mmCIF file of C-alpha atoms in Angstrom:
data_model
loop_
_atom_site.group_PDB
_atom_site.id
_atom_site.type_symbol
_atom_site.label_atom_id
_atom_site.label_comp_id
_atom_site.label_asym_id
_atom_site.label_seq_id
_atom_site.Cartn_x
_atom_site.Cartn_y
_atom_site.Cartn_z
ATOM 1 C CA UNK C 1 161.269 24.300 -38.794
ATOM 2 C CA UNK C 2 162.477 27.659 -38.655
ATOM 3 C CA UNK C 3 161.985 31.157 -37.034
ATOM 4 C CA UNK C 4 160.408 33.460 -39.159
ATOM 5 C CA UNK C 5 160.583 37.402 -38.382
ATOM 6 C CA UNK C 6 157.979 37.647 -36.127
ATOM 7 C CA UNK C 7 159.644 34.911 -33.626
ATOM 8 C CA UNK C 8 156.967 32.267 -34.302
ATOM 9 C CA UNK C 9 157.750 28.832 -36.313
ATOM 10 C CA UNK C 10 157.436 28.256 -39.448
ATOM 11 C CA UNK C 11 156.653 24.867 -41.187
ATOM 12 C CA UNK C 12 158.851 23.378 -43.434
ATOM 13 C CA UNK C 13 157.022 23.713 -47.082
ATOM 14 C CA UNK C 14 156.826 19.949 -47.050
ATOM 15 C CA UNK C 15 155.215 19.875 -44.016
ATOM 16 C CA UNK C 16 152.886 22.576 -44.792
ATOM 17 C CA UNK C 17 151.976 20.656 -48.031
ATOM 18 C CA UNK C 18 150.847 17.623 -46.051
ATOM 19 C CA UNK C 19 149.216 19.393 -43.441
ATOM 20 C CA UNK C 20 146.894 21.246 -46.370
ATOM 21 C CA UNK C 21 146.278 17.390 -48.037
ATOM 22 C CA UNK C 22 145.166 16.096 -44.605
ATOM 23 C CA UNK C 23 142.671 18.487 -44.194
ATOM 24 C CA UNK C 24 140.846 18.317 -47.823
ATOM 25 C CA UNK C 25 140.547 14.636 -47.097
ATOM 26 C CA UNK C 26 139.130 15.264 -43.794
ATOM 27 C CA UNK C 27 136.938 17.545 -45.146
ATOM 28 C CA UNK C 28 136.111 15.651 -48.520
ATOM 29 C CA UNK C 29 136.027 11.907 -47.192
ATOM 30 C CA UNK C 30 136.191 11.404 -43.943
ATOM 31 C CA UNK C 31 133.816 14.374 -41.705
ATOM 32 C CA UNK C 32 131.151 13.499 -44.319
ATOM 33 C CA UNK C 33 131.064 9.872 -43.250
ATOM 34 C CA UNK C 34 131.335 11.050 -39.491
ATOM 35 C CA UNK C 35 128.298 13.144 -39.788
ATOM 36 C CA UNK C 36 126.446 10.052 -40.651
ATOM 37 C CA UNK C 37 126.525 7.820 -38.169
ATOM 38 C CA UNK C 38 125.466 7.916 -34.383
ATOM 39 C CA UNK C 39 127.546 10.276 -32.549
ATOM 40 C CA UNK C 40 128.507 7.173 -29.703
ATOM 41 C CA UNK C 41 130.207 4.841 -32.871
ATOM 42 C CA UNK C 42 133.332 3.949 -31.889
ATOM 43 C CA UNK C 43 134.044 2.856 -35.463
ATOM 44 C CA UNK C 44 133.465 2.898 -38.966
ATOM 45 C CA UNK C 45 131.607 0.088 -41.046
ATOM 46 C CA UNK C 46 133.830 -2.285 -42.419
ATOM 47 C CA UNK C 47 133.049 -0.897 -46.059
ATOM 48 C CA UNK C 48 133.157 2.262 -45.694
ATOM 49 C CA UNK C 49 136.673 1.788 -43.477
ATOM 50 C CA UNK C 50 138.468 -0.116 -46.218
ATOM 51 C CA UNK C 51 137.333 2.797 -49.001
ATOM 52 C CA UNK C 52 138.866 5.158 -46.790
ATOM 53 C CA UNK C 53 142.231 3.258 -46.321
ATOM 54 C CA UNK C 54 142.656 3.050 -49.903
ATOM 55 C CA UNK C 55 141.851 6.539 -50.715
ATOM 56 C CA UNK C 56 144.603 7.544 -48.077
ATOM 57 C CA UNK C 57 146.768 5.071 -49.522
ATOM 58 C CA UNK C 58 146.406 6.742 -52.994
ATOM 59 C CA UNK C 59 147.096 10.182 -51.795
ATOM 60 C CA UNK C 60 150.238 8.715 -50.023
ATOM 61 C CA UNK C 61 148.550 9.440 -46.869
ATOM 62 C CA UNK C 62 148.794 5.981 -45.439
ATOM 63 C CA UNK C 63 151.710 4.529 -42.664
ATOM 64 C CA UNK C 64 152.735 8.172 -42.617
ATOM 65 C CA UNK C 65 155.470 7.040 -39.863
ATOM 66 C CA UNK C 66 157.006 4.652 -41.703
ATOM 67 C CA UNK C 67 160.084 5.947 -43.436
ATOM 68 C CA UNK C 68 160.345 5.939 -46.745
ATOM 69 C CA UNK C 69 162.939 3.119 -48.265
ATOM 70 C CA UNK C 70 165.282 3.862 -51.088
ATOM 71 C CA UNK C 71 165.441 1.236 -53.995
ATOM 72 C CA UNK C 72 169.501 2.353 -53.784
ATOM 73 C CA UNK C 73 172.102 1.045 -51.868
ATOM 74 C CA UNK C 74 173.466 2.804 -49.502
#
């Protein structure tokens, strides 16, 4: 992060790039689903769950704390 003129942060571009992909699959997959069901579910159904876990898988949104291992040595 950095300090850009004004004095506030600014994100990395990396970061900035993720942040943008998180939201259009909020938007695209996941609020749609939300506004479905009851508004006391604690969960999703099993189906739709798993769909969503690959889709965030796909878009490399998936274990997002996990870092990343190099096939290199060293």
């Amino acid at each position: 992060m950095s300090v850009d003129g004004t004095g506030a942060w600014k994100l990395p571009e990396e970061l900035v790039l993720l942040r943008d992909t998180v939201r259009r699959f909020m938007a695209a997959y996941v609020h749609p689903i939300e506004d479905t069901l009851p508004h006391d579910s604690i969960g999703l159904p099993r189906d739709q769950l798993v769909e969503l876990q690959a889709k965030a898988r796909q878009l490399g949104l998936w274990a997002l704390q996990t870092r990343r291992i190099s096939a290199a040595p060293g």
